[in-house]
CSV table of C-alpha atoms in Angstrom, one decimal:
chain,number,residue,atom,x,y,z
A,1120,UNK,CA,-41.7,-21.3,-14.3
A,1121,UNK,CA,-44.7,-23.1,-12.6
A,1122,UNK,CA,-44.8,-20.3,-9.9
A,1123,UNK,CA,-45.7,-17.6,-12.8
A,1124,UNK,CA,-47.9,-20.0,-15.0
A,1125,UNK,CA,-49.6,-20.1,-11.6
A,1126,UNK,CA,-49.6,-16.3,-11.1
A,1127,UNK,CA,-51.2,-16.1,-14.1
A,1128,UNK,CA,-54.0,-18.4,-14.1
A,1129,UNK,CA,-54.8,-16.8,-10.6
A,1130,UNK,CA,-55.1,-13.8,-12.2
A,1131,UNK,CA,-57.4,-14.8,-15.2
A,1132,UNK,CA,-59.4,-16.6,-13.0
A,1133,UNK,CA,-59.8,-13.4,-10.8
A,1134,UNK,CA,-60.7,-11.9,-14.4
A,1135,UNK,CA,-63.2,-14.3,-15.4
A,1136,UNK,CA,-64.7,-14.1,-12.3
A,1137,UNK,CA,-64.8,-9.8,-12.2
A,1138,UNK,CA,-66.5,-9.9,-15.4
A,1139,UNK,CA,-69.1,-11.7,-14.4
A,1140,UNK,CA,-70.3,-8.7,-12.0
A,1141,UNK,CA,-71.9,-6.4,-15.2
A,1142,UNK,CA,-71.7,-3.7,-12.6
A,1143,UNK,CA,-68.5,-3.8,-12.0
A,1144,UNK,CA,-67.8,-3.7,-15.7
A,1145,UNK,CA,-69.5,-0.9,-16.1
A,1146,UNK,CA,-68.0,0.9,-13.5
A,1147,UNK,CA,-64.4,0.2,-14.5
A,1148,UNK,CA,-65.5,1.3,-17.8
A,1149,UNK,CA,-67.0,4.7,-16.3
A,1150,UNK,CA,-64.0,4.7,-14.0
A,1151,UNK,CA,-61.4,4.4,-17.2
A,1152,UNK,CA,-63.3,7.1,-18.6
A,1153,UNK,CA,-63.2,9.5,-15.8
A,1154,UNK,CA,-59.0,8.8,-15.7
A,1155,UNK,CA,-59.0,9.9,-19.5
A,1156,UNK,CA,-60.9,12.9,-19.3
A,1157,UNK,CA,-58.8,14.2,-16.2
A,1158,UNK,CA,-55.4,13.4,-18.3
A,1159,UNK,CA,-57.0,14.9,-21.4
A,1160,UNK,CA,-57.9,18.3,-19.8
A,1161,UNK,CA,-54.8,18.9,-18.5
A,1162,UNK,CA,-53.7,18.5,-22.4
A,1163,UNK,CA,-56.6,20.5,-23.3
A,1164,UNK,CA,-57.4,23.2,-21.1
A,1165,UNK,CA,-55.4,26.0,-20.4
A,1166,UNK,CA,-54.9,26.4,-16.7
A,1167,UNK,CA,-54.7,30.3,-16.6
A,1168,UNK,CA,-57.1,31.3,-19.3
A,1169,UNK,CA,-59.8,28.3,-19.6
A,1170,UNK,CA,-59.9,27.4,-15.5
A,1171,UNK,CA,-59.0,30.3,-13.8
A,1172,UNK,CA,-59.1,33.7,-15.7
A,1173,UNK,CA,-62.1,35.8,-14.6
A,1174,UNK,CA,-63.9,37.0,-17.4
A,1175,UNK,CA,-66.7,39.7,-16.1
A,1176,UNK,CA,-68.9,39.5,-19.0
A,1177,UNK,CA,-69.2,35.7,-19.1
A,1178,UNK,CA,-70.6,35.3,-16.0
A,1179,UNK,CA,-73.4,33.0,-14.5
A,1180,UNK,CA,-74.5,32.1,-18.3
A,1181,UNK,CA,-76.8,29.2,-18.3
A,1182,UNK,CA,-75.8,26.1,-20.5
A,1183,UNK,CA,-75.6,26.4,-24.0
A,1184,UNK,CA,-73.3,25.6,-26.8
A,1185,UNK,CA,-70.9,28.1,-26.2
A,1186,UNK,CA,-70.8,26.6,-22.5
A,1187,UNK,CA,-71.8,23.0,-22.1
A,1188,UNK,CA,-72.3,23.2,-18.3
A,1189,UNK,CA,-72.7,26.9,-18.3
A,1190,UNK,CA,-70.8,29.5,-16.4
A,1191,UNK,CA,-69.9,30.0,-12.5
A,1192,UNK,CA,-70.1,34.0,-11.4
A,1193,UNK,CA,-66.8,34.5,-12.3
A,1194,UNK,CA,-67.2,33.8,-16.1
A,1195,UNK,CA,-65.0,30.7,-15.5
A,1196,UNK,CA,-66.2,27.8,-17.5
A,1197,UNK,CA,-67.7,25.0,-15.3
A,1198,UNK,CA,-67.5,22.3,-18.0
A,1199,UNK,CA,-63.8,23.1,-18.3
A,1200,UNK,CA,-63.3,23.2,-14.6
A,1201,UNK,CA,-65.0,19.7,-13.8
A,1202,UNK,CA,-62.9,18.4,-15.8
A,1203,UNK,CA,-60.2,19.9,-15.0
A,1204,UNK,CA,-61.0,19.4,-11.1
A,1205,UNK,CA,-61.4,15.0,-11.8
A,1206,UNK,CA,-57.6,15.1,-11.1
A,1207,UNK,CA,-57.9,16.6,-7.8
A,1208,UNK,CA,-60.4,14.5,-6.8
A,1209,UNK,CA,-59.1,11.4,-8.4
A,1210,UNK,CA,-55.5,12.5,-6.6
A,1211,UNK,CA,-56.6,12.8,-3.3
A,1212,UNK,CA,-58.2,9.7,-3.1
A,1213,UNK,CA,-55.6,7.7,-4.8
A,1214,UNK,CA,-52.8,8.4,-2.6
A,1215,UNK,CA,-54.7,9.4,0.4
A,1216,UNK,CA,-55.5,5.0,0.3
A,1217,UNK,CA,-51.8,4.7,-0.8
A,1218,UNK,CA,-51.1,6.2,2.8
A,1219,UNK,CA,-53.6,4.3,4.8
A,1220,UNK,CA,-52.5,1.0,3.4
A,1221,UNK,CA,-48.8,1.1,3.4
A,1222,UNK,CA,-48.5,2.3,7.1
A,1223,UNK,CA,-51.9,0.5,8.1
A,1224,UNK,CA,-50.6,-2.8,6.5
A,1225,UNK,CA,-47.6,-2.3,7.1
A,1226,UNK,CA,-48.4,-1.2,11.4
A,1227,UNK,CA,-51.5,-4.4,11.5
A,1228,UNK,CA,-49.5,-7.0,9.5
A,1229,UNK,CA,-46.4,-6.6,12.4
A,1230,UNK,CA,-48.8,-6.6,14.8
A,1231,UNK,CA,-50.3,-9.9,14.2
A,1232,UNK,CA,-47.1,-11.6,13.1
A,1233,UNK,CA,-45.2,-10.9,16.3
A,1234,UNK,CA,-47.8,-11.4,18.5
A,1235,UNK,CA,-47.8,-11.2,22.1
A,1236,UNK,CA,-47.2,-8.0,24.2
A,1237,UNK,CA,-46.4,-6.2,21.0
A,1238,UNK,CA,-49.4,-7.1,19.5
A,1239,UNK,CA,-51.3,-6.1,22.2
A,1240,UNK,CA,-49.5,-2.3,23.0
A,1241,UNK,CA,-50.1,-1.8,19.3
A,1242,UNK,CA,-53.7,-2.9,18.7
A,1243,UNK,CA,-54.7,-0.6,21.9
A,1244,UNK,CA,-52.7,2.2,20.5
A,1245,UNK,CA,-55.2,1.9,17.1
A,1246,UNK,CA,-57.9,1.6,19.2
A,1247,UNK,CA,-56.9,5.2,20.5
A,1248,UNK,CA,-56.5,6.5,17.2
A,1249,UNK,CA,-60.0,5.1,16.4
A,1250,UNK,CA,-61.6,7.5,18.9
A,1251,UNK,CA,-59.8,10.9,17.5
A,1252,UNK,CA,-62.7,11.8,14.7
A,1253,UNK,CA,-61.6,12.6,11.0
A,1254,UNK,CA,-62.4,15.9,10.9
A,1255,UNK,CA,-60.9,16.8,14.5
A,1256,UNK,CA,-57.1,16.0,12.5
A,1257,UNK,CA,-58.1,17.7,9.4
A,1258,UNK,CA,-58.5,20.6,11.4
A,1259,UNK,CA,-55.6,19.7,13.4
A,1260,UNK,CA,-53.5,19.8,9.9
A,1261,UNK,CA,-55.6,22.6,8.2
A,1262,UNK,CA,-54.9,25.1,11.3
A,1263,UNK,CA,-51.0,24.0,12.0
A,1264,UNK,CA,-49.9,23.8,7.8
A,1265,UNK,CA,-52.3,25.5,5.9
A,1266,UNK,CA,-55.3,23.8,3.5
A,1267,UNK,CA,-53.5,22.5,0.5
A,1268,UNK,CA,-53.6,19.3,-1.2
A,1269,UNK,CA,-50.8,17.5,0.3
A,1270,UNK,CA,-51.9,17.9,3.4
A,1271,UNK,CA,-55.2,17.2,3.0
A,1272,UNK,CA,-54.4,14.0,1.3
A,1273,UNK,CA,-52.2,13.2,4.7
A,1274,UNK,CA,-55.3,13.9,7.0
A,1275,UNK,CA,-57.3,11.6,4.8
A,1276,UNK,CA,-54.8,9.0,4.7
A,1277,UNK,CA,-53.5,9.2,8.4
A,1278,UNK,CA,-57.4,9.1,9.5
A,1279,UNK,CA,-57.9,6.1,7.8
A,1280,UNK,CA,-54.7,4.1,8.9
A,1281,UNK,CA,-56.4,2.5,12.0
A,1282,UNK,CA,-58.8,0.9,9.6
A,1283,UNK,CA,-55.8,-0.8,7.5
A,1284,UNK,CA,-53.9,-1.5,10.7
A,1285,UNK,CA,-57.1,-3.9,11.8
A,1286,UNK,CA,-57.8,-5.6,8.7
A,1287,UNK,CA,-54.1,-6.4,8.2
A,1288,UNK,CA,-54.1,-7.9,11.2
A,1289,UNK,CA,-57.5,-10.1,11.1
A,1290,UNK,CA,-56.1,-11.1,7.5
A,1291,UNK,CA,-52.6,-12.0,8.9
A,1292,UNK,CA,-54.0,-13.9,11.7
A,1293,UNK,CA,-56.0,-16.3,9.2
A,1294,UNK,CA,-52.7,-17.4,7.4
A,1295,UNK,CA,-49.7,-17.0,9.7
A,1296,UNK,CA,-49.7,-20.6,11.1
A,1297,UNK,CA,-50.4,-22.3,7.5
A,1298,UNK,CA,-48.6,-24.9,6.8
A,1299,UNK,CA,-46.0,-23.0,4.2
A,1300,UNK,CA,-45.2,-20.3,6.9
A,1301,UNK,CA,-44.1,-23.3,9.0
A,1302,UNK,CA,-42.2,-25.0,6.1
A,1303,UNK,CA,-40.7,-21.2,5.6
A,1304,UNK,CA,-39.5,-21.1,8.8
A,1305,UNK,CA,-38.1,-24.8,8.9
A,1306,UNK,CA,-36.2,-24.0,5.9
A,1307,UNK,CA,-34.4,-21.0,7.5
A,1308,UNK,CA,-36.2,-17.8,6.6
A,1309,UNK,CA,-36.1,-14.8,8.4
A,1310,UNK,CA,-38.8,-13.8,9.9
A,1311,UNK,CA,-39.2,-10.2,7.4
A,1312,UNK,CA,-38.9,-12.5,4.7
A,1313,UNK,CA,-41.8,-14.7,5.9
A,1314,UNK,CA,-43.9,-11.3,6.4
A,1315,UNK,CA,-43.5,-9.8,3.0
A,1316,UNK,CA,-42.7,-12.8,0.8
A,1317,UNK,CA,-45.4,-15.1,2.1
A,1318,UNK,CA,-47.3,-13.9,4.5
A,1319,UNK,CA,-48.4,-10.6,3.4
A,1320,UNK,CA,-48.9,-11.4,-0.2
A,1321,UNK,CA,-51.5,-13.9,0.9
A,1322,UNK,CA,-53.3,-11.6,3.0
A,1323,UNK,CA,-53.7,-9.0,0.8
A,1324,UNK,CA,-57.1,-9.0,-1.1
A,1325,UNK,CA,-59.1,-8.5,2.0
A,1326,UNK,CA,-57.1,-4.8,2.1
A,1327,UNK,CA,-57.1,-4.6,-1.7
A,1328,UNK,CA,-60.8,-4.5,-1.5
A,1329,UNK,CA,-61.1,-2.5,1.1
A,1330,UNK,CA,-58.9,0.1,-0.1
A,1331,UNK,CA,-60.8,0.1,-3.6
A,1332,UNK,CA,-63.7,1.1,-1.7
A,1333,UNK,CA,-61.8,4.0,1.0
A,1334,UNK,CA,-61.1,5.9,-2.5
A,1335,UNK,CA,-64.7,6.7,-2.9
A,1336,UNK,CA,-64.6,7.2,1.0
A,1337,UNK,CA,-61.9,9.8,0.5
A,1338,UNK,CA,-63.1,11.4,-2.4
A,1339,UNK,CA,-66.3,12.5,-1.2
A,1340,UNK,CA,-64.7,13.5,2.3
A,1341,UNK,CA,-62.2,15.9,0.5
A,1342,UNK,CA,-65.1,17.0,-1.0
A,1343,UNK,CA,-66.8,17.8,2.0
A,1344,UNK,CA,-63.7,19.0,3.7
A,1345,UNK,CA,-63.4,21.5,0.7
A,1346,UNK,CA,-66.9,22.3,0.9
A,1347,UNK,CA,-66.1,23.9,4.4
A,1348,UNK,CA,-63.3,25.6,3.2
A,1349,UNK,CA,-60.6,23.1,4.9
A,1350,UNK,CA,-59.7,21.1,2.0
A,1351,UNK,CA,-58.1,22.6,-1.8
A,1352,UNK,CA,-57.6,26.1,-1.5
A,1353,UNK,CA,-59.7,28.3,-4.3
A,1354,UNK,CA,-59.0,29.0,-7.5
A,1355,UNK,CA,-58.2,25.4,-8.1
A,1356,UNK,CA,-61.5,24.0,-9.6
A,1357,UNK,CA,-61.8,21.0,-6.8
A,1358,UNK,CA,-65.5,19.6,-6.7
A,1359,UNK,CA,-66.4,20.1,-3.4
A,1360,UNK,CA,-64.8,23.5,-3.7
A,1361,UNK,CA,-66.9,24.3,-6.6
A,1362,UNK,CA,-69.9,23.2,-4.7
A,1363,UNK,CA,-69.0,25.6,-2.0
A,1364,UNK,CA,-68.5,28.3,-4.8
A,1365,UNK,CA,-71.8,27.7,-6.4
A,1366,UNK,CA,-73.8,27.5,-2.9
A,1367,UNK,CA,-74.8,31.3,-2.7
A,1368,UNK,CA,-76.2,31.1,-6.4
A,1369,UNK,CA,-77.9,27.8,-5.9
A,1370,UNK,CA,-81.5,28.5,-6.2
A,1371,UNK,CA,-81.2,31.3,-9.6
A,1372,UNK,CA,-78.4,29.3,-10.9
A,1373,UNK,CA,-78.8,25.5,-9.8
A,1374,UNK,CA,-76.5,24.0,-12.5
A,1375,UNK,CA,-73.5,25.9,-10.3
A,1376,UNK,CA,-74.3,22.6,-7.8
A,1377,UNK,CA,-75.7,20.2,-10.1
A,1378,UNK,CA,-72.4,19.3,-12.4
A,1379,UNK,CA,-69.9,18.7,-9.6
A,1380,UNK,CA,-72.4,17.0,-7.6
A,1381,UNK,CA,-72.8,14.5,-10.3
A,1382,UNK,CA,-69.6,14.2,-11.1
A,1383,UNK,CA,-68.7,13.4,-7.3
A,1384,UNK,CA,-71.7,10.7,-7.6
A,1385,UNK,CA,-71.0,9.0,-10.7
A,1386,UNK,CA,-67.0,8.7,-9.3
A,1387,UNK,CA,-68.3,7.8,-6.5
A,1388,UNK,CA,-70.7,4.6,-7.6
A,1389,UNK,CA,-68.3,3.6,-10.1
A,1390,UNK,CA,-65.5,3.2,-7.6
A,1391,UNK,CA,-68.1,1.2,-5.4
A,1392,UNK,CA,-68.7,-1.2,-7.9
A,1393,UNK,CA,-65.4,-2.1,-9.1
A,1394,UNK,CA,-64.8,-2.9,-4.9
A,1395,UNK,CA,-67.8,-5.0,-4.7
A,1396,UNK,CA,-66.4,-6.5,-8.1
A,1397,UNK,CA,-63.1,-7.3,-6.4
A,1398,UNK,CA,-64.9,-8.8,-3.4
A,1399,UNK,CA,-66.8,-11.4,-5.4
A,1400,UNK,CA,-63.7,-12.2,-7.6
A,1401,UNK,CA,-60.9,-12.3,-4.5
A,1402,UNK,CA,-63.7,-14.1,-2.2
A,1403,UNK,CA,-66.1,-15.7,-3.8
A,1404,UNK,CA,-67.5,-16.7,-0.9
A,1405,UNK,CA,-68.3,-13.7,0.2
A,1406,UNK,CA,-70.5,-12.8,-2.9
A,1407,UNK,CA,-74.2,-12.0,-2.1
């Protein structure tokens, strides 16, 4: 009973303390917003005839009330298809980080525990992995399985995992001699159970943050990635792969770019501002 009423007042003092970063409000409140327009569209917008139908007569019409963001050259509706595209993006950066932490975590948080040799085969091993550049195992994946969204959500994630894997293990290292992992042991745990039921759990805002902050990371790099035509496969109304579809019309027709590209930036700054929100409330001591 003690151990949840102090859970709880952990987590309203983590509250109290997130509110008092305005931007961080404000860009959970942006953030909340984007989630409910990409769940709404799905509701609203018909996937065939509102995202990808081509409708020769419609096309590159400039904003207007009929079309709130205008029309790409295929008559598709871009204010339709930004919204539509939010859960693409939203997606792939979502569990892209879901992969990076669990086997980053997961790979760091061994690491550091078990120390010694182990520790040290591993942590050159992610140093390796640190040299191979991003893009080189997108195109790696891309060229072996074909661009699609899975798979580009498993280059992001995979690229990123080397990052996790070292901040698990610089958190680990700060707590695994405490006092309670000591008691732990003296009382007869295992050492798994010591990992995830005391070790792990108190290492974990350190990679909560930085995870918060690898969405927009991932976001705009599966933008870029689909930019260059190695990310989400056309006719699915992904940002960057609207951005790429609206390049060639970008000086007649500049609205083409301007949408998604604020629609990647406003994403994008919201995300950052809930991380730096988490930093100050997990660590205050880290606030600037």
């Amino acid at each position: 009973m003690k151990k949840n009423h102090k859970k709880a007042k952990n987590k309203s003092l983590i509250w109290r303390q997130f509110k008092k970063n305005k931007g961080a409000v404000i860009g959970l409140i942006v953030f909340c917003i984007i989630v409910v327009i990409a769940i709404v569209s799905v509701i609203v917008f018909d996937f065939d005839a509102d995202i990808t139908a081509v409708k020769a007569a419609d096309r590159l019409l400039p904003p207007s009330k009929e079309h709130w963001f205008g029309t790409d050259n295929l008559g598709r509706d871009v204010f339709a298809r930004v919204c539509y595209g939010a859960q693409y993006s939203l997606l792939i950066g979502v569990v892209s980080v879901i992969i990076s932490v669990v086997f980053g975590s997961l790979v760091g948080a061994f690491a550091a525990f078990v120390g010694g040799w182990i520790e040290t085969i591993i942590m050159r091993l992610i140093e390796l992995l640190l040299m191979i550049p991003g893009i080189l195992l997108v195109i790696m994946i891309v060229y072996t399985f074909g661009a699609s969204i899975p798979n580009l959500m498993l280059a992001l994630g995979l690229s990123t995992v080397p990052h996790f894997a070292r901040n698990a293990r610089a958190s680990v290292l700060t707590v695994r001699n405490n006092e309670y992992i000591e008691a732990s042991r003296a009382l007869g745990a295992s050492e798994l159970s010591i990992l995830f039921k005391h070790v792990l759990p108190n290492a974990i805002s350190p990679i909560l943050v930085q995870a918060t902050s690898r969405i927009s990371g991932c976001i705009i790099s599966a933008a870029g990635y689909s930019f260059l035509g190695l990310g989400v496969p056309s006719p699915l109304p992904e940002w960057g792969a609207m951005l790429s579809d609206g390049r060639p019309f970008i000086y007649n027709y500049p609205y083409l770019e301007i949408f998604p590209g604020l629609a990647i930036m406003i994403t994008v700054l919201a995300i950052n501002q809930i991380g730096d929100g988490l930093r100050d409330a997990l660590d205050p001591k880290l606030k600037r």
